[in-house]
Tab-separated table of C-alpha atoms in Angstrom:
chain	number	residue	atom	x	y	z
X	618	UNK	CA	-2.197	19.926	-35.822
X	619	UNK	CA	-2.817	16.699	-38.016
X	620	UNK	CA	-4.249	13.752	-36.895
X	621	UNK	CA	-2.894	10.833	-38.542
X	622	UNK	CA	-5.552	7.804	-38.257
X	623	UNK	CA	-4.245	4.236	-39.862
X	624	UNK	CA	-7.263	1.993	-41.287
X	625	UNK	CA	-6.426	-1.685	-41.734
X	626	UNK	CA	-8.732	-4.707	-41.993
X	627	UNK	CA	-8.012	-7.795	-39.831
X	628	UNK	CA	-10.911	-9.843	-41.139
X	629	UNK	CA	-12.387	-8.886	-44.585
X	630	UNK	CA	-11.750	-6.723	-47.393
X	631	UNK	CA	-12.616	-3.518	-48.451
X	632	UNK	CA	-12.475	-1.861	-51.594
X	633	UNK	CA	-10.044	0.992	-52.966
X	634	UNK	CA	-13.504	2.959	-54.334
X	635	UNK	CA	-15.617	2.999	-50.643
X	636	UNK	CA	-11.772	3.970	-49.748
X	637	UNK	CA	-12.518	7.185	-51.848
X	638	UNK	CA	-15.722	8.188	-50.628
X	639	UNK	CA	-14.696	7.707	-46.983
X	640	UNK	CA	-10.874	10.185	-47.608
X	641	UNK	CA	-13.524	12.620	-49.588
X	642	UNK	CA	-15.810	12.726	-46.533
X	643	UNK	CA	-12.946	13.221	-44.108
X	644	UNK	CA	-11.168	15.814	-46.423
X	645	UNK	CA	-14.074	18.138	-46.542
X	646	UNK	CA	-15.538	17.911	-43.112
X	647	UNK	CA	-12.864	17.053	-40.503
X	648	UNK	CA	-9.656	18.491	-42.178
X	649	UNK	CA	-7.700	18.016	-38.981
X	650	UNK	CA	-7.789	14.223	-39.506
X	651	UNK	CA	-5.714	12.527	-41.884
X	652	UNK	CA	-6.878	9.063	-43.051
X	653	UNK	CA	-4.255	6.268	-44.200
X	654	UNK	CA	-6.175	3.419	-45.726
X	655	UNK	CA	-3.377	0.269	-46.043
X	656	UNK	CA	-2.914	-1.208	-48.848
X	657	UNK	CA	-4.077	-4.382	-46.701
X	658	UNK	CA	-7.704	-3.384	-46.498
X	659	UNK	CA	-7.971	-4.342	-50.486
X	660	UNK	CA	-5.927	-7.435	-50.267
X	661	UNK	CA	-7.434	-10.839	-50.860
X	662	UNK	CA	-7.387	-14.614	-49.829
X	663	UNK	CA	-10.862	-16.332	-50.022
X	664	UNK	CA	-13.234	-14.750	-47.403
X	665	UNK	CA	-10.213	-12.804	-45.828
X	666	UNK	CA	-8.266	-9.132	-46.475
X	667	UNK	CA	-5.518	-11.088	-47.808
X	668	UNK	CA	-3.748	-14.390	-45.400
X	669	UNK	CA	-3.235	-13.993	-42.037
X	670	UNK	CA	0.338	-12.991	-41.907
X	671	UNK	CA	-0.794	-9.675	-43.966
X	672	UNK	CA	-3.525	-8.844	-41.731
X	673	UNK	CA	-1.158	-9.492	-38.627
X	674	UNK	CA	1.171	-7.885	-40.294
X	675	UNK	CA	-0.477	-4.734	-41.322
X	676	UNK	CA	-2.031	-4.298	-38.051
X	677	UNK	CA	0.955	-4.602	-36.443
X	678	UNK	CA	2.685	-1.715	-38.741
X	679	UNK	CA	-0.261	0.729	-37.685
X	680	UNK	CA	-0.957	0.096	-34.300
X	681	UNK	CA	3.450	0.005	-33.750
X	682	UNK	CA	3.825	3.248	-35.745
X	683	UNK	CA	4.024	6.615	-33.426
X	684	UNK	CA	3.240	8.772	-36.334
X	685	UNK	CA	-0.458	7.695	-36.052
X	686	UNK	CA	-2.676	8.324	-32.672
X	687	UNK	CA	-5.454	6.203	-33.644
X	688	UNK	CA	-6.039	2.438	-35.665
X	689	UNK	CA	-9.338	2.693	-37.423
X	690	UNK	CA	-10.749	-1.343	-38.104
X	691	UNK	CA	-12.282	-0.804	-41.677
X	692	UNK	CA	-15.056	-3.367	-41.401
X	693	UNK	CA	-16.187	-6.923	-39.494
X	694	UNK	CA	-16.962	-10.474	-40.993
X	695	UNK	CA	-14.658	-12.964	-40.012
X	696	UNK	CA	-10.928	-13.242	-38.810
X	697	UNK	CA	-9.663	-11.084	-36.055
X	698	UNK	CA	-9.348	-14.116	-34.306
X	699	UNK	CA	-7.028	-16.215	-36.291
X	700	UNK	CA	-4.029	-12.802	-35.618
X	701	UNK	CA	-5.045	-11.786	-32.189
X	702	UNK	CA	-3.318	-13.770	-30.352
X	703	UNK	CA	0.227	-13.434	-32.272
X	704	UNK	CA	-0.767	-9.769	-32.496
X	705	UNK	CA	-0.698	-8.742	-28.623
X	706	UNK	CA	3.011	-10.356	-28.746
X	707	UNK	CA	4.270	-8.565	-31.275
X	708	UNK	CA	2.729	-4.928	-30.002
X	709	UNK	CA	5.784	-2.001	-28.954
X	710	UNK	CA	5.197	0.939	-26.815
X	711	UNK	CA	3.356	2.849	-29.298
X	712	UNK	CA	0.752	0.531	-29.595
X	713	UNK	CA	-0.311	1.518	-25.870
X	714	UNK	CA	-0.779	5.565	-26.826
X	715	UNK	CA	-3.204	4.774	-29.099
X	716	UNK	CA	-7.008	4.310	-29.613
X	717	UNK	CA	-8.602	1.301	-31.694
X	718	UNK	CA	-11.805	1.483	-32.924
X	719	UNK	CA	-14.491	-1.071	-34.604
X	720	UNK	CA	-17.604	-3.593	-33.684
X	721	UNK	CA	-18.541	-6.349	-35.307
X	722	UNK	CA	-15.377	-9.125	-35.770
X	723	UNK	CA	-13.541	-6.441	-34.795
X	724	UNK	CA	-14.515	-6.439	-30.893
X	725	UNK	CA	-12.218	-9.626	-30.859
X	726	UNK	CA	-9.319	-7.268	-31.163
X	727	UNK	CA	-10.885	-4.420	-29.064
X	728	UNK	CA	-11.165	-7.176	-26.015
X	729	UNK	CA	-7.810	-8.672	-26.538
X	730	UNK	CA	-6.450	-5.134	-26.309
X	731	UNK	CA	-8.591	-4.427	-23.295
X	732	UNK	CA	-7.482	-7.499	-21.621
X	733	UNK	CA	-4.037	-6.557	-22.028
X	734	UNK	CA	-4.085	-3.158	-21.246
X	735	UNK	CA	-2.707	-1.450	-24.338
X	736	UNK	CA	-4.183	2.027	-26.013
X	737	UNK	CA	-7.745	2.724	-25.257
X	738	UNK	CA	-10.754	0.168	-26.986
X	739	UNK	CA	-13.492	1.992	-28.757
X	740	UNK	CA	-16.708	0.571	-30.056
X	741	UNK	CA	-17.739	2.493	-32.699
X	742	UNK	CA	-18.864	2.834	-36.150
X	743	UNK	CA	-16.106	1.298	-39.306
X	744	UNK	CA	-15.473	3.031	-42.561
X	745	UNK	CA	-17.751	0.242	-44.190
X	746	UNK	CA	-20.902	2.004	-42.447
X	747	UNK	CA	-20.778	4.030	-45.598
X	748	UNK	CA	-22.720	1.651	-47.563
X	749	UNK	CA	-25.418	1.626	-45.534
X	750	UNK	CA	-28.701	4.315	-45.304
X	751	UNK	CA	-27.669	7.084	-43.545
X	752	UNK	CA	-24.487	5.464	-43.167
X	753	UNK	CA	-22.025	8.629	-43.638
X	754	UNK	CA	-23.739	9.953	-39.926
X	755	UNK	CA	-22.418	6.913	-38.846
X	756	UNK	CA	-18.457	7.227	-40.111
X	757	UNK	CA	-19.239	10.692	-39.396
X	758	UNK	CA	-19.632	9.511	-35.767
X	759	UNK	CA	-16.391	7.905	-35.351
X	760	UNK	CA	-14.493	11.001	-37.621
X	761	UNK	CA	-16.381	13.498	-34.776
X	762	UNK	CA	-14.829	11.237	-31.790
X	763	UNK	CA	-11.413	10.803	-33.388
X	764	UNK	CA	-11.517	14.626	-33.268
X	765	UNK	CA	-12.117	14.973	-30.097
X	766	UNK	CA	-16.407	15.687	-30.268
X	767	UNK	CA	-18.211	12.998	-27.637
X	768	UNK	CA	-21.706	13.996	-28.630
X	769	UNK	CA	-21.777	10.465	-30.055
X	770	UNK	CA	-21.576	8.772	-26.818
X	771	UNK	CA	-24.125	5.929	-26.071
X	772	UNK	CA	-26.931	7.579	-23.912
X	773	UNK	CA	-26.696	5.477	-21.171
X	774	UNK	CA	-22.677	6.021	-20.352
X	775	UNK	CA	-24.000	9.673	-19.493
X	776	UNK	CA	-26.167	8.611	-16.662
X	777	UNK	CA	-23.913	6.496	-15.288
X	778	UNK	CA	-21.484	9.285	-14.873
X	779	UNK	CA	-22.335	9.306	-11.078
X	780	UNK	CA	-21.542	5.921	-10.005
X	781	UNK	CA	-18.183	5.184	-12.680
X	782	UNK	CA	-19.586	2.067	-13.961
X	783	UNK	CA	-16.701	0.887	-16.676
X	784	UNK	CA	-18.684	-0.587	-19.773
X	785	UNK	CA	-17.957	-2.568	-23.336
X	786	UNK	CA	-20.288	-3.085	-26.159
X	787	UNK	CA	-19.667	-6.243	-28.316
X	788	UNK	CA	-21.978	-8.223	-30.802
X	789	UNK	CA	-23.309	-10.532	-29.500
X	790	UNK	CA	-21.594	-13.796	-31.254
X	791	UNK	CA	-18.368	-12.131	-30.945
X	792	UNK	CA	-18.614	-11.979	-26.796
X	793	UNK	CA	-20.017	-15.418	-27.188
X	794	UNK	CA	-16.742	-16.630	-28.957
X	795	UNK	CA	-14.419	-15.357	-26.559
X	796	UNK	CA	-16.089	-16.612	-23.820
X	797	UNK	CA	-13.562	-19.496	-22.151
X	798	UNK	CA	-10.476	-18.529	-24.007
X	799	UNK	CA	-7.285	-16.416	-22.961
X	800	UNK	CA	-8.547	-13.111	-24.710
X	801	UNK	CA	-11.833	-12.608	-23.162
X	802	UNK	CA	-11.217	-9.376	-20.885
X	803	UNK	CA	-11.583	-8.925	-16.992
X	804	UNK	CA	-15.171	-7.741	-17.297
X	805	UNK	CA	-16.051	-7.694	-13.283
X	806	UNK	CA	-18.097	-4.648	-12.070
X	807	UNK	CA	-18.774	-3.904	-15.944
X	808	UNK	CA	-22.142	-3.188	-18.046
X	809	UNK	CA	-21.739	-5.240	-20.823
X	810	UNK	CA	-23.742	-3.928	-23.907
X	811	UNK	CA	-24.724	-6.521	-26.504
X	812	UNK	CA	-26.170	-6.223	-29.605
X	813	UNK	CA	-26.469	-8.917	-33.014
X	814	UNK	CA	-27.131	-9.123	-36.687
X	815	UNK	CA	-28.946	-11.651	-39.424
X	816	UNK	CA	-29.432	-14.562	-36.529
X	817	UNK	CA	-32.484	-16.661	-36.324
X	818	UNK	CA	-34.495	-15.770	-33.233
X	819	UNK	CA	-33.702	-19.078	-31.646
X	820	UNK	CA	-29.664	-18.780	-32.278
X	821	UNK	CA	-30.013	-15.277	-30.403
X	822	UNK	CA	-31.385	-16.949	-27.325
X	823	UNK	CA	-28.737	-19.961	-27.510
X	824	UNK	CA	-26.106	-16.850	-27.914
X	825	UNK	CA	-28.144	-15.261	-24.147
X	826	UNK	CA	-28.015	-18.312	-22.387
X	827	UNK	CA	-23.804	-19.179	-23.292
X	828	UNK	CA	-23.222	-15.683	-22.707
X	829	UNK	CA	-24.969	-15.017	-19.690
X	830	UNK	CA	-23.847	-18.261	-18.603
X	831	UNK	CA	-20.020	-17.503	-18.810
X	832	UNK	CA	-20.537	-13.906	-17.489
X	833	UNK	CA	-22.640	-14.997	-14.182
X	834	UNK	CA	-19.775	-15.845	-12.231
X	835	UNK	CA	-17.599	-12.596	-13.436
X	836	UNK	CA	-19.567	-10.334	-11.331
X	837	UNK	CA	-20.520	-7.577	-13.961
X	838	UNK	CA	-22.460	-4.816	-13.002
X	839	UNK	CA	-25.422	-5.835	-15.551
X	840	UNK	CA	-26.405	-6.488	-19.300
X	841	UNK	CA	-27.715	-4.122	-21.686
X	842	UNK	CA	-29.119	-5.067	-24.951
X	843	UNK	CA	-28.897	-3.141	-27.796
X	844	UNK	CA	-30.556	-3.674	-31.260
X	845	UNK	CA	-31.014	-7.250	-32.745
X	846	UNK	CA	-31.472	-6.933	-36.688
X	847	UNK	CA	-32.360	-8.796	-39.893
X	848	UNK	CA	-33.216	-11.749	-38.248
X	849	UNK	CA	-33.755	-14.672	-40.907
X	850	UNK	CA	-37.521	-15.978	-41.170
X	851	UNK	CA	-37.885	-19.394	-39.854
X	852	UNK	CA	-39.829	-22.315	-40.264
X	853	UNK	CA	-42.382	-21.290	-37.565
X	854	UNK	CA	-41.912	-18.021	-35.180
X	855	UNK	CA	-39.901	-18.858	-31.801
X	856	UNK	CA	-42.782	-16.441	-30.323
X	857	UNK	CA	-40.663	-14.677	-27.590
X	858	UNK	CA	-39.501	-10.733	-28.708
X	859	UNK	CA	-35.838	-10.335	-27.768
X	860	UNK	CA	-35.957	-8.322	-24.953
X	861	UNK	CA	-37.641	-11.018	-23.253
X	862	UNK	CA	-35.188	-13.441	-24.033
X	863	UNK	CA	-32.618	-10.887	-22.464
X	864	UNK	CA	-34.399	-10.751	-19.188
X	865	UNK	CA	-34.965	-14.460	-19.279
X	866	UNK	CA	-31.585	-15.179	-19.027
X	867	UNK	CA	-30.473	-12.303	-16.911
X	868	UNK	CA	-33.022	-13.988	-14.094
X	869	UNK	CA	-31.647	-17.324	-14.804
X	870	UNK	CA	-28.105	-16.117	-14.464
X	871	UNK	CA	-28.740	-13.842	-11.687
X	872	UNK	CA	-27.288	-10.687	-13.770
X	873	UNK	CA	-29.145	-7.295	-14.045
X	874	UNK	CA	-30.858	-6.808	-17.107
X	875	UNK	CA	-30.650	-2.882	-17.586
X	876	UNK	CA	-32.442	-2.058	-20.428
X	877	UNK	CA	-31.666	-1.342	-23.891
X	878	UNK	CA	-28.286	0.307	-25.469
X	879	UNK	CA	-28.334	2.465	-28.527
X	880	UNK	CA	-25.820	0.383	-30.300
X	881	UNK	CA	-26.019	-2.006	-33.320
X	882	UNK	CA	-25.401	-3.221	-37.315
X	883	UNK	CA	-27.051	0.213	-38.470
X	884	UNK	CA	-26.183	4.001	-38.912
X	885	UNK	CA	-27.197	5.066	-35.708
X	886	UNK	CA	-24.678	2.849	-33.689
X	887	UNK	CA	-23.691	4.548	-31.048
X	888	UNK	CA	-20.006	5.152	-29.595
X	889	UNK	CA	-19.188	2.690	-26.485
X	890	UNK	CA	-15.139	3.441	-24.995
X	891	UNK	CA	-14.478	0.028	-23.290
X	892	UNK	CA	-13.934	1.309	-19.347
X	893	UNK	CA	-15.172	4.421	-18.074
X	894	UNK	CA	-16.539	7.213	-20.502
């Protein structure tokens, strides 16, 4: 039997050739899966795939259509926001039987989903992964789990089997921007898994302290930090290494810091279902 898995891109384009590679990929390897790339994902308006009423509206189409079990978010940037909103209004029953998967830009949409209760939220690699080194083991990744193959769980999700601690995995900036508005999910009892990209040291510790600061009261069962990458040079070294910054906060907020999470902007980001594995 077919699986039919719809790729649109709520924040920024893609383009029709990295389409290509990614079908080609799928086609050879996972022939049960059956990739629909909309016409969206190559549309255009300034830093966006194409205004927001096409990205609303072609996420919309997928996640409403029963003909499709899963939504596949092509890549991050910048926009999810500006559609989620108007998005969980317009979302019919179908929407609920389905899984959604991204990071990046795209974990606003995975935690307004979440929030909501509707299909299942999956952190996991995009088709824009590709371009990176190594990157077809990580679209490979995602293709394995849409198929059914959890060998690309997160490491940590497997010891926790025990106890049935739900989890999420977000970037970093993108937990720190829902933070005090209506789509930030119920994360109490949770491990929240955090991980960033191309921020100066000293904007990654401002990002700790709001987000640590918003989650204190929440109750979650404890912070995990994954990998923190590319971080621009500045003028003169802040002079603490990340993790430290992690636990500093985690003190300061009274949150268990519980080590690190194989997630992050590389090929080897691992697969984080929001809830319990």
């Amino acid at each position: 039997m077919t699986i039919r898995i719809a790729i649109c891109a709520p924040s920024t384009p893609f383009t029709q050739a990295d389409a290509i590679r990614v079908e080609a990929l799928a086609r050879v390897e996972f022939p049960d899966l059956s990739l629909q790339f909309h016409q969206q994902c190559f549309a255009s308006d300034g830093h966006f795939a194409g205004t927001d009423a096409q990205r609303l509206a072609a996420f919309v189409e997928c996640a409403n259509d029963p003909a499709f079990a899963a939504v596949w978010f092509v890549r991050g940037g910048y926009g999810a926001c500006r559609i989620a909103l108007d998005a969980l209004q317009l979302l019919e029953a179908a929407a609920y039987d389905k899984q959604y998967l991204g990071y990046s830009d795209a974990g606003i949409l995975l935690g307004s989903l979440y929030r909501a209760g509707i299909g299942k939220s999956v952190h996991a690699p995009m088709p824009v992964d590709l371009r990176r080194d190594g990157g077809d083991a990580a679209v490979r990744r995602s293709l394995a789990w849409l198929q059914g193959d959890r060998s690309g769980l997160e490491p940590s999700l497997e010891t926790r089997l025990g106890d049935r601690k739900p989890a999420v995995a977000f970037n970093l900036m993108t937990l720190a921007m829902l933070c005090g508005t209506p789509l930030l999910p119920d994360l109490s009892g949770h491990v929240v898994m955090v991980e960033e990209v191309a921020e100066y040291d000293y904007a990654v510790d401002r990002l700790l302290f709001h987000v640590t600061s918003c989650l204190a009261s929440v109750g979650i069962a404890g912070l995990r930090l994954g990998r923190v990458s590319q971080a621009p040079e500045n003028d003169r070294p802040f002079g603490h290494p990340v993790e430290d910054m992690a636990r500093h906060w985690c003190m300061r907020s009274g949150i268990a810091y519980l080590g690190r999470a194989d997630i992050g902007h590389d090929s080897d980001n691992r697969i984080v279902p929001f809830g319990l594995a």
